[in-house]
Short mmCIF file of C-alpha atoms and ligand atoms in Angstrom, two decimals:
data_model
loop_
_atom_site.label_atom_id
_atom_site.label_comp_id
_atom_site.label_asym_id
_atom_site.label_seq_id
_atom_site.Cartn_x
_atom_site.Cartn_y
_atom_site.Cartn_z
CA UNK A 29 0.00 0.00 0.00
CA UNK A 30 1.16 3.53 -0.69
CA UNK A 31 2.53 6.00 1.79
CA UNK A 32 0.01 8.28 3.29
CA UNK A 33 -1.21 10.69 0.66
CA UNK A 34 0.13 13.73 2.46
CA UNK A 35 3.31 12.67 0.72
CA UNK A 36 1.68 12.64 -2.71
CA UNK A 37 2.77 15.45 -5.00
CA UNK A 38 2.19 15.93 -8.68
CA UNK A 39 5.17 15.66 -11.05
CA UNK A 40 6.20 19.12 -12.23
CA UNK A 41 6.29 18.19 -15.93
CA UNK A 42 2.76 16.86 -15.81
CA UNK A 43 1.47 20.05 -14.17
CA UNK A 44 3.31 22.11 -16.77
CA UNK A 45 1.71 20.08 -19.56
CA UNK A 46 -1.76 20.58 -18.09
CA UNK A 47 -1.14 24.32 -17.76
CA UNK A 48 0.06 24.55 -21.36
CA UNK A 49 -3.06 22.80 -22.62
CA UNK A 50 -5.22 25.07 -20.50
CA UNK A 51 -3.36 28.23 -21.64
CA UNK A 52 -3.83 27.22 -25.28
CA UNK A 53 -7.57 27.04 -24.77
CA UNK A 54 -7.78 30.38 -22.98
CA UNK A 55 -7.24 32.29 -26.22
CA UNK A 56 -7.21 35.98 -25.22
CA UNK A 57 -8.67 35.30 -21.80
CA UNK A 58 -6.96 35.44 -18.42
CA UNK A 59 -7.82 32.85 -15.79
CA UNK A 60 -8.13 33.70 -12.11
CA UNK A 61 -8.23 30.50 -10.05
CA UNK A 62 -8.54 30.86 -6.27
CA UNK A 63 -7.81 28.34 -3.54
CA UNK A 64 -10.81 26.79 -1.82
CA UNK A 65 -12.21 29.01 0.92
CA UNK A 66 -11.48 28.02 4.52
CA UNK A 67 -14.79 26.99 6.02
CA UNK A 68 -15.91 27.12 9.63
CA UNK A 69 -17.46 24.06 11.19
CA UNK A 70 -18.71 26.11 14.11
CA UNK A 71 -17.52 29.20 15.95
CA UNK A 72 -13.72 29.15 15.59
CA UNK A 73 -13.32 25.51 14.55
CA UNK A 74 -12.58 24.95 10.91
CA UNK A 75 -13.47 22.12 8.56
CA UNK A 76 -10.24 20.45 7.50
CA UNK A 77 -8.97 22.34 4.49
CA UNK A 78 -9.13 20.69 1.08
CA UNK A 79 -7.75 22.46 -1.97
CA UNK A 80 -9.94 23.55 -4.87
CA UNK A 81 -9.79 20.83 -7.52
CA UNK A 82 -9.19 23.10 -10.51
CA UNK A 83 -6.37 24.96 -8.79
CA UNK A 84 -4.81 21.69 -7.66
CA UNK A 85 -5.19 20.11 -11.10
CA UNK A 86 -3.23 22.93 -12.73
CA UNK A 87 -0.71 23.82 -10.02
CA UNK A 88 -0.49 21.11 -7.34
CA UNK A 89 -0.57 23.92 -4.76
CA UNK A 90 -2.02 22.77 -1.45
CA UNK A 91 -2.39 25.88 0.74
CA UNK A 92 -5.40 28.11 1.36
CA UNK A 93 -5.38 31.87 0.64
CA UNK A 94 -3.82 31.49 -2.78
CA UNK A 95 -4.76 32.59 -6.30
CA UNK A 96 -3.25 31.42 -9.59
CA UNK A 97 -3.44 33.80 -12.54
CA UNK A 98 -2.80 32.32 -15.98
CA UNK A 99 -1.96 34.82 -18.70
CA UNK A 100 -1.45 33.33 -22.18
CA UNK A 101 -0.55 36.72 -23.69
CA UNK A 102 2.59 37.13 -21.61
CA UNK A 103 5.42 34.97 -23.02
CA UNK A 104 7.51 35.20 -19.83
CA UNK A 105 4.96 35.30 -17.08
CA UNK A 106 2.20 32.91 -17.98
CA UNK A 107 1.74 31.52 -14.48
CA UNK A 108 1.56 33.88 -11.50
CA UNK A 109 0.87 32.59 -8.01
CA UNK A 110 -0.30 34.73 -5.09
CA UNK A 111 0.33 32.96 -1.78
CA UNK A 112 0.55 33.47 1.97
CA UNK A 113 4.03 34.81 2.74
CA UNK A 114 6.25 33.00 5.22
CA UNK A 115 5.46 33.98 8.81
CA UNK A 116 7.35 32.03 11.52
CA UNK A 117 4.95 33.01 14.31
CA UNK A 118 1.85 31.89 12.36
CA UNK A 119 3.63 28.80 11.08
CA UNK A 120 4.21 27.71 14.72
CA UNK A 121 0.44 27.49 15.12
CA UNK A 122 -0.73 26.23 11.75
CA UNK A 123 2.25 24.50 10.13
CA UNK A 124 4.74 25.47 7.42
CA UNK A 125 3.96 27.61 4.40
CA UNK A 126 5.71 27.46 1.04
CA UNK A 127 5.86 31.24 0.87
CA UNK A 128 6.62 33.36 -2.17
CA UNK A 129 9.98 31.76 -2.84
CA UNK A 130 8.51 28.27 -2.45
CA UNK A 131 5.78 29.15 -4.94
CA UNK A 132 8.44 29.90 -7.54
CA UNK A 133 10.86 27.12 -6.68
CA UNK A 134 8.54 24.26 -5.77
CA UNK A 135 5.55 25.07 -7.97
CA UNK A 136 7.34 26.57 -10.97
CA UNK A 137 5.43 29.85 -10.87
CA UNK A 138 6.93 32.38 -13.30
CA UNK A 139 6.14 35.07 -10.75
CA UNK A 140 4.92 34.89 -7.17
CA UNK A 141 3.67 37.54 -4.75
CA UNK A 142 2.12 37.76 -1.31
CA UNK A 143 -1.64 37.30 -1.48
CA UNK A 144 -2.05 40.81 -0.02
CA UNK A 145 -0.81 42.22 -3.36
CA UNK A 146 -3.50 40.51 -5.44
CA UNK A 147 -5.83 43.50 -5.87
CA UNK A 148 -2.99 45.87 -6.62
CA UNK A 149 -1.47 43.62 -9.30
CA UNK A 150 -4.60 42.24 -10.95
CA UNK A 151 -5.26 45.25 -13.23
CA UNK A 152 -1.90 44.81 -15.01
CA UNK A 153 -2.39 41.07 -15.37
CA UNK A 154 -5.92 41.50 -16.73
CA UNK A 155 -5.41 44.52 -18.98
CA UNK A 156 -4.47 42.63 -22.17
CA UNK A 157 -7.33 40.12 -21.81
CA UNK A 158 -10.71 40.21 -23.54
CA UNK A 159 -12.36 38.20 -20.76
CA UNK A 160 -11.72 36.88 -17.27
CA UNK A 161 -12.14 33.16 -16.67
CA UNK A 162 -13.34 32.98 -13.11
CA UNK A 163 -15.93 30.84 -11.27
CA UNK A 164 -18.43 33.27 -9.79
CA UNK A 165 -20.47 32.29 -6.76
CA UNK A 166 -17.92 30.18 -4.87
CA UNK A 167 -16.36 32.78 -2.58
CA UNK A 168 -17.89 36.19 -1.90
CA UNK A 169 -14.55 37.86 -1.21
CA UNK A 170 -13.13 36.74 -4.56
CA UNK A 171 -16.38 37.60 -6.36
CA UNK A 172 -16.09 41.16 -5.05
CA UNK A 173 -12.47 41.47 -6.23
CA UNK A 174 -13.28 40.25 -9.74
CA UNK A 175 -16.45 42.34 -10.05
CA UNK A 176 -14.48 45.45 -9.05
CA UNK A 177 -12.01 44.69 -11.84
CA UNK A 178 -14.84 44.35 -14.35
CA UNK A 179 -16.29 47.69 -13.20
CA UNK A 180 -12.90 49.37 -13.43
CA UNK A 181 -12.30 48.14 -16.99
CA UNK A 182 -15.81 49.17 -18.01
CA UNK A 183 -14.80 52.80 -17.51
CA UNK A 184 -11.20 52.57 -18.76
CA UNK A 185 -11.78 50.34 -21.79
CA UNK A 186 -13.31 52.97 -24.12
CA UNK A 187 -10.19 55.19 -23.92
CA UNK A 188 -7.57 52.44 -23.65
CA UNK A 189 -9.16 50.20 -26.24
CA UNK A 190 -8.32 47.11 -24.20
CA UNK A 191 -9.40 45.26 -21.09
CA UNK A 192 -11.70 42.38 -20.27
CA UNK A 193 -15.37 42.74 -21.16
CA UNK A 194 -16.80 39.58 -19.68
CA UNK A 195 -16.48 36.96 -16.97
CA UNK A 196 -16.65 33.39 -18.21
CA UNK A 197 -16.73 30.16 -16.20
CA UNK A 198 -13.44 28.25 -16.55
CA UNK A 199 -15.38 25.07 -15.83
CA UNK A 200 -16.17 24.68 -19.51
CA UNK A 201 -12.49 24.24 -20.43
CA UNK A 202 -11.46 22.46 -17.23
CA UNK A 203 -14.48 20.15 -17.32
CA UNK A 204 -13.39 18.86 -20.73
CA UNK A 205 -9.79 18.49 -19.60
CA UNK A 206 -10.65 16.70 -16.36
CA UNK A 207 -13.15 14.41 -18.07
CA UNK A 208 -10.39 12.44 -19.83
CA UNK A 209 -7.93 11.25 -17.21
CA UNK A 210 -4.18 11.21 -17.81
CA UNK A 211 -1.88 8.38 -16.76
CA UNK A 212 -1.23 9.72 -13.29
CA UNK A 213 -4.90 10.32 -12.64
CA UNK A 214 -5.72 6.76 -13.66
CA UNK A 215 -3.04 5.46 -11.31
CA UNK A 216 -4.50 7.53 -8.48
CA UNK A 217 -7.99 6.28 -9.22
CA UNK A 218 -6.84 2.66 -9.24
CA UNK A 219 -5.27 3.22 -5.83
CA UNK A 220 -8.39 4.99 -4.50
CA UNK A 221 -10.45 2.01 -5.72
CA UNK A 222 -8.15 -0.52 -4.03
CA UNK A 223 -8.28 1.40 -0.75
CA UNK A 224 -12.06 1.63 -1.04
CA UNK A 225 -12.38 -2.09 -1.69
CA UNK A 226 -10.23 -2.82 1.39
CA UNK A 227 -12.67 -0.73 3.46
CA UNK A 228 -15.69 -2.57 2.07
CA UNK A 229 -14.12 -5.94 2.73
CA UNK A 230 -13.32 -4.95 6.31
CA UNK A 231 -16.86 -3.67 6.89
CA UNK A 232 -18.41 -6.83 5.41
CA UNK A 233 -16.21 -9.00 7.59
CA UNK A 234 -17.30 -7.07 10.69
CA UNK A 235 -21.02 -6.97 9.88
CA UNK A 236 -23.26 -9.09 12.09
CA UNK A 237 -26.72 -8.81 13.61
CA UNK A 238 -26.60 -6.42 16.56
CA UNK A 239 -23.74 -4.34 15.17
CA UNK A 240 -24.46 -0.62 14.72
CA UNK A 241 -24.36 0.92 11.27
CA UNK A 242 -22.02 3.47 12.88
CA UNK A 243 -19.53 0.71 13.71
CA UNK A 244 -19.31 -0.30 10.05
CA UNK A 245 -18.83 3.37 9.16
CA UNK A 246 -15.93 3.49 11.63
CA UNK A 247 -14.47 0.27 10.18
CA UNK A 248 -14.62 1.75 6.67
CA UNK A 249 -12.96 4.99 7.72
CA UNK A 250 -10.30 3.15 9.68
CA UNK A 251 -9.43 1.01 6.67
CA UNK A 252 -9.41 4.01 4.35
CA UNK A 253 -6.94 5.86 6.55
CA UNK A 254 -4.84 2.88 7.42
CA UNK A 255 -4.38 1.77 3.82
CA UNK A 256 -3.23 5.18 2.65
CA UNK A 257 -6.37 7.17 1.88
CA UNK A 258 -7.22 10.65 3.07
CA UNK A 259 -10.57 9.43 4.39
CA UNK A 260 -14.00 9.20 2.79
CA UNK A 261 -14.53 11.15 -0.43
CA UNK A 262 -18.17 11.71 0.64
CA UNK A 263 -20.18 10.81 3.74
CA UNK A 264 -20.42 6.99 3.82
CA UNK A 265 -23.87 5.43 3.56
CA UNK A 266 -24.31 2.40 5.82
CA UNK A 267 -27.97 1.55 5.42
CA UNK A 268 -29.49 -1.57 6.94
CA UNK A 269 -33.02 -2.87 6.46
CA UNK A 270 -35.41 -0.31 5.05
CA UNK A 271 -32.80 2.46 5.42
CA UNK A 272 -31.40 1.09 2.16
CA UNK A 273 -34.43 2.48 0.36
CA UNK A 274 -33.33 6.04 1.27
CA UNK A 275 -30.90 7.03 -1.46
CA UNK A 276 -28.60 9.30 0.53
CA UNK A 277 -29.11 7.88 4.01
CA UNK A 278 -26.12 9.06 6.07
CA UNK A 279 -27.27 9.09 9.71
CA UNK A 280 -25.94 5.54 10.14
CA UNK A 281 -27.46 5.22 13.59
CA UNK A 282 -29.50 2.00 13.47
CA UNK A 283 -28.53 -1.36 14.89
CA UNK A 284 -28.47 -4.03 12.18
CA UNK A 285 -30.98 -6.85 12.68
CA UNK A 286 -30.82 -10.49 11.69
CA UNK A 287 -32.26 -10.94 8.21
CA UNK A 288 -31.38 -7.41 7.09
CA UNK A 289 -29.70 -6.46 3.89
CA UNK A 290 -26.92 -3.94 4.44
CA UNK A 291 -26.21 -1.41 1.70
CA UNK A 292 -22.83 0.29 1.98
CA UNK A 293 -22.00 3.13 -0.40
CA UNK A 294 -18.58 4.47 0.48
CA UNK A 295 -15.52 5.70 -1.36
CA UNK A 296 -12.06 6.70 -0.23
CA UNK A 297 -10.12 9.71 -1.45
CA UNK A 298 -6.50 9.21 -2.42
CA UNK A 299 -4.21 11.91 -3.78
CA UNK A 300 -7.28 14.14 -4.41
CA UNK A 301 -9.11 11.38 -6.36
CA UNK A 302 -12.34 9.72 -5.27
CA UNK A 303 -13.63 6.23 -5.58
CA UNK A 304 -17.28 5.22 -5.21
CA UNK A 305 -18.36 1.64 -4.46
CA UNK A 306 -21.71 0.26 -3.34
CA UNK A 307 -22.28 -3.28 -2.18
CA UNK A 308 -25.45 -4.77 -0.71
CA UNK A 309 -25.24 -8.00 1.27
CA UNK A 310 -27.30 -10.05 3.72
CA UNK A 311 -25.93 -9.52 7.21
CA UNK A 312 -26.52 -13.16 8.12
CA UNK A 313 -24.73 -14.42 5.00
CA UNK A 314 -27.94 -15.72 3.41
CA UNK A 315 -30.51 -13.88 1.30
CA UNK A 316 -34.21 -14.39 1.84
CA UNK A 317 -35.94 -15.39 -1.38
CA UNK A 318 -37.42 -11.94 -2.09
CA UNK A 319 -34.06 -10.27 -1.33
CA UNK A 320 -32.32 -12.65 -3.68
CA UNK A 321 -34.83 -12.02 -6.47
CA UNK A 322 -34.21 -8.30 -6.31
CA UNK A 323 -30.45 -8.68 -5.94
CA UNK A 324 -30.24 -10.84 -9.05
CA UNK A 325 -32.16 -8.33 -11.15
CA UNK A 326 -29.88 -5.49 -10.04
CA UNK A 327 -26.77 -7.57 -10.66
CA UNK A 328 -27.99 -8.40 -14.18
CA UNK A 329 -28.60 -4.68 -14.76
CA UNK A 330 -25.06 -3.95 -13.59
CA UNK A 331 -23.67 -6.52 -16.03
CA UNK A 332 -25.73 -5.04 -18.85
CA UNK A 333 -24.45 -1.55 -18.05
CA UNK A 334 -20.84 -2.81 -17.98
CA UNK A 335 -21.29 -4.37 -21.42
CA UNK A 336 -22.49 -0.98 -22.71
CA UNK A 337 -19.26 0.82 -21.78
CA UNK A 338 -16.96 1.12 -24.78
CA UNK A 339 -15.40 3.92 -26.81
CA UNK A 340 -17.91 5.59 -29.10
CA UNK A 341 -20.95 4.61 -27.03
CA UNK A 342 -23.13 7.45 -25.76
CA UNK A 343 -22.70 8.56 -22.16
CA UNK A 344 -26.28 7.37 -21.53
CA UNK A 345 -25.78 3.91 -23.05
CA UNK A 346 -25.07 2.26 -19.65
CA UNK A 347 -28.24 3.80 -18.23
CA UNK A 348 -30.34 2.60 -21.14
CA UNK A 349 -28.92 -0.92 -20.78
CA UNK A 350 -29.52 -0.94 -17.02
CA UNK A 351 -33.06 0.46 -17.27
CA UNK A 352 -34.03 -2.13 -19.87
CA UNK A 353 -32.67 -5.01 -17.78
CA UNK A 354 -34.39 -3.68 -14.65
CA UNK A 355 -37.65 -3.54 -16.61
CA UNK A 356 -37.21 -7.11 -17.79
CA UNK A 357 -36.65 -8.23 -14.21
CA UNK A 358 -39.54 -6.22 -12.78
CA UNK A 359 -41.90 -7.58 -15.44
CA UNK A 360 -40.73 -11.15 -14.69
CA UNK A 361 -41.30 -10.62 -10.97
CA UNK A 362 -44.76 -9.17 -11.64
CA UNK A 363 -43.89 -5.80 -10.12
CA UNK A 364 -44.71 -3.86 -13.29
CA UNK A 365 -46.72 -4.70 -16.34
CA UNK A 366 -45.16 -5.64 -19.66
CA UNK A 367 -44.46 -5.86 -22.44
CA UNK A 368 -40.86 -4.89 -21.62
CA UNK A 369 -40.55 -2.54 -24.60
CA UNK A 370 -43.52 -0.53 -23.41
CA UNK A 371 -42.37 -0.59 -19.78
CA UNK A 372 -39.02 0.88 -20.85
CA UNK A 373 -40.68 3.47 -23.07
CA UNK A 374 -42.99 4.60 -20.27
CA UNK A 375 -40.27 4.40 -17.60
CA UNK A 376 -42.41 2.14 -15.43
CA UNK A 377 -39.31 1.34 -13.35
CA UNK A 378 -39.20 4.93 -12.06
CA UNK A 379 -41.02 4.35 -8.73
CA UNK A 380 -38.28 1.82 -7.88
CA UNK A 381 -35.29 3.34 -9.68
CA UNK A 382 -35.34 7.12 -9.74
CA UNK A 383 -31.71 8.03 -10.42
CA UNK A 384 -29.34 7.70 -13.33
CA UNK A 385 -26.96 4.77 -13.67
CA UNK A 386 -23.73 6.71 -14.15
CA UNK A 387 -21.85 9.82 -13.24
CA UNK A 388 -18.32 10.88 -14.06
CA UNK A 389 -15.82 10.18 -11.31
CA UNK A 390 -12.51 11.89 -10.62
CA UNK A 391 -11.36 14.57 -8.19
CA UNK A 392 -15.03 15.14 -7.42
CA UNK A 393 -17.23 12.16 -6.71
CA UNK A 394 -19.81 13.60 -9.08
CA UNK A 395 -17.08 14.82 -11.33
CA UNK A 396 -17.02 17.69 -13.77
CA UNK A 397 -17.47 17.31 -17.50
CA UNK A 398 -20.50 17.40 -19.78
CA UNK A 399 -22.91 14.52 -20.37
CA UNK A 400 -24.59 16.25 -23.32
CA UNK A 401 -23.34 18.84 -25.77
CA UNK A 402 -25.05 20.51 -28.69
CA UNK A 403 -28.10 18.34 -28.10
CA UNK A 404 -26.04 15.13 -28.39
CA UNK A 405 -24.82 12.66 -25.82
CA UNK A 406 -21.10 12.91 -25.15
CA UNK A 407 -19.32 9.87 -26.62
CA UNK A 408 -17.25 7.70 -24.30
CA UNK A 409 -13.48 7.80 -24.89
CA UNK A 410 -10.57 5.87 -23.38
CA UNK A 411 -9.51 7.58 -20.16
CA UNK A 412 -13.00 8.58 -19.05
CA UNK A 413 -14.08 7.16 -15.70
CA UNK A 414 -17.70 6.62 -14.78
CA UNK A 415 -19.73 4.78 -12.17
CA UNK A 416 -22.28 2.08 -12.92
CA UNK A 417 -24.84 1.93 -10.16
CA UNK A 418 -28.16 0.30 -10.95
CA UNK A 419 -30.50 -0.18 -8.00
CA UNK A 420 -34.02 -1.05 -6.93
CA UNK A 421 -35.70 0.58 -3.95
CA UNK A 422 -38.96 -0.65 -2.45
CA UNK A 423 -39.94 1.96 0.11
CA UNK A 424 -41.77 0.52 3.09
CA UNK A 425 -44.63 3.01 2.94
CA UNK A 426 -45.15 3.46 -0.80
CA UNK A 427 -48.46 2.33 -2.37
CA UNK A 428 -46.54 1.05 -5.38
CA UNK A 429 -44.51 -1.43 -3.29
CA UNK A 430 -45.61 -5.07 -3.50
CA UNK A 431 -45.78 -6.63 -0.01
CA UNK A 432 -43.20 -9.24 -0.93
CA UNK A 433 -40.50 -6.59 -1.44
CA UNK A 434 -41.43 -4.02 1.20
CA UNK A 435 -38.35 -2.40 2.76
CA UNK A 436 -35.83 -3.93 0.34
CA UNK A 437 -33.20 -1.67 -1.18
CA UNK A 438 -30.37 -2.96 -3.37
CA UNK A 439 -27.72 -0.93 -5.14
CA UNK A 440 -24.51 -2.31 -6.61
CA UNK A 441 -21.95 0.19 -7.83
CA UNK A 442 -18.68 -0.25 -9.67
CA UNK A 443 -16.25 2.16 -11.27
CA UNK A 444 -15.39 1.69 -14.95
CA UNK A 445 -12.42 3.13 -16.78
CA UNK A 446 -13.11 3.34 -20.51
CA UNK A 447 -10.35 1.55 -22.46
CA UNK A 448 -9.66 1.02 -26.17
CA UNK A 449 -11.47 -2.33 -26.02
CA UNK A 450 -14.28 -1.65 -23.59
CA UNK A 451 -13.70 -1.00 -19.93
CA UNK A 452 -11.66 -1.94 -16.91
CA UNK A 453 -13.60 -2.30 -13.67
CA UNK A 454 -11.44 -0.68 -11.02
CA UNK A 455 -13.51 -1.90 -8.10
CA UNK A 456 -13.65 -5.69 -8.23
CA UNK A 457 -11.31 -6.19 -5.27
CA UNK A 458 -14.62 -6.49 -3.46
CA UNK A 459 -16.96 -9.12 -4.90
CA UNK A 460 -20.47 -8.56 -6.25
CA UNK A 461 -21.35 -12.18 -6.78
CA UNK A 462 -24.17 -12.98 -4.36
CA UNK A 463 -23.08 -16.61 -4.02
CA UNK A 464 -19.66 -15.43 -2.87
CA UNK A 465 -21.10 -12.84 -0.52
CA UNK A 466 -20.47 -12.49 3.18
CA UNK A 467 -19.23 -15.55 4.90
CA UNK A 468 -19.45 -17.82 1.87
CA UNK A 469 -16.49 -19.37 0.13
CA UNK A 470 -13.90 -16.77 1.13
CA UNK A 471 -15.51 -14.10 -1.01
CA UNK A 472 -14.82 -11.47 1.60
CA UNK A 473 -11.75 -10.46 3.54
CA UNK A 474 -9.34 -11.71 0.95
CA UNK A 475 -7.18 -9.43 -1.11
CA UNK A 476 -7.54 -9.89 -4.81
CA UNK A 477 -5.57 -7.72 -7.17
CA UNK A 478 -7.22 -8.74 -10.41
CA UNK A 479 -8.88 -5.94 -12.28
CA UNK A 480 -11.23 -7.49 -14.71
CA UNK A 481 -11.40 -6.32 -18.27
CA UNK A 482 -15.02 -6.51 -19.12
CA UNK A 483 -14.57 -5.32 -22.69
N1 LIG B 24 -22.07 7.95 -3.45
C1 LIG B 24 -22.80 8.83 -4.23
C2 LIG B 24 -23.14 8.23 -5.51
O1 LIG B 24 -23.07 7.03 -5.66
O2 LIG B 24 -23.44 8.90 -6.44
MN1 LIG B 25 -21.96 7.01 -7.50
MN1 LIG B 26 -21.92 5.68 -4.48
#
């Protein structure tokens, strides 16, 4: 297993390549990319700082109170970094800073200044640009600074004949870049998936009637940290019994009972990259018949969605494949009326499956990047990473729920990397096969390195 990811840093040449690609796409724009804001948990206690993904993707810089300015028009100073200056007294309390010199030497900034000089220096950096690429609405302080610049250029532009006219979201360019993962990103995502699978295996091994959902959450988090992850990439869902029919159940405060299914949706973060795995298993090691019927339909839908992942397929192809298979299963089980074709057309599965099958995965768990463009589905390409997460939820109270399935919720989620041939599942270090589930045949608790090529 890797060293703890505090030690992870991005190779300088890779960051430089990403910046060059980004600069090329800026045209005559200038990008202003701030660090993530520091957020309070309560009173004077902060939430642990995590860098803004776009800033990290382009610079690798890890500290708060920083702004990168990328200026394609300036041949010598294309990358300027504003950072917190060194301050021995403050560093005693909050840890070391890279400082202005560190920004140049460690992060290859062409120019670096104390963050206090940002407002004074921005006008010169922005003057040759026709637009500012900046994400409005994330940080009020930064919004104010950028809006003041726009107002200033509105009055000076008519006489000077230059200066930015508009603010544009950089997410358009960065979303496309981040959608197709480079070699290092794929490596990170494989590691995040392995760490996540280790957590799931540990939680499955610990699960038993009488154990609290919270204990399995603790087991997951322990394994994530111990095997090199930063912690969960999103709040883990440990949902037993009917809690599994609540899509984003995160209270995790029920004691698991004999006969329950347990749905765990949890993903570790490693080196700023998320994984996202869901497994559903019977706590006692044996499914009841109705549980098994539902599980098998969802597993077939997962397999159908996996088969739909290949280069050139539409981003919605896995969802279409999963929805059709779920319909087939629900018609067979008498939950909805056929014929299947009509059931698919009319989305009769919707009361039991109300979300999509896939989302992009990367630095964000619901990662950036378009699903549709110009009225067309985005086509899958090698290097894209997406989840496949078909499910069926039979809410206890709902009128539409047949008695036989009341309170059953099953979701199975894998992560697929699109390859030249089809896809690699990054997440099969934890089994999905019901027959090999908890307690049976060594399916759990064993470390398996095989990553199956499903193409
Ligand atoms: N864990 C959130 C999701 O599966 O989308
Ligand atoms: Mn997901
Ligand atoms: Mn998930």
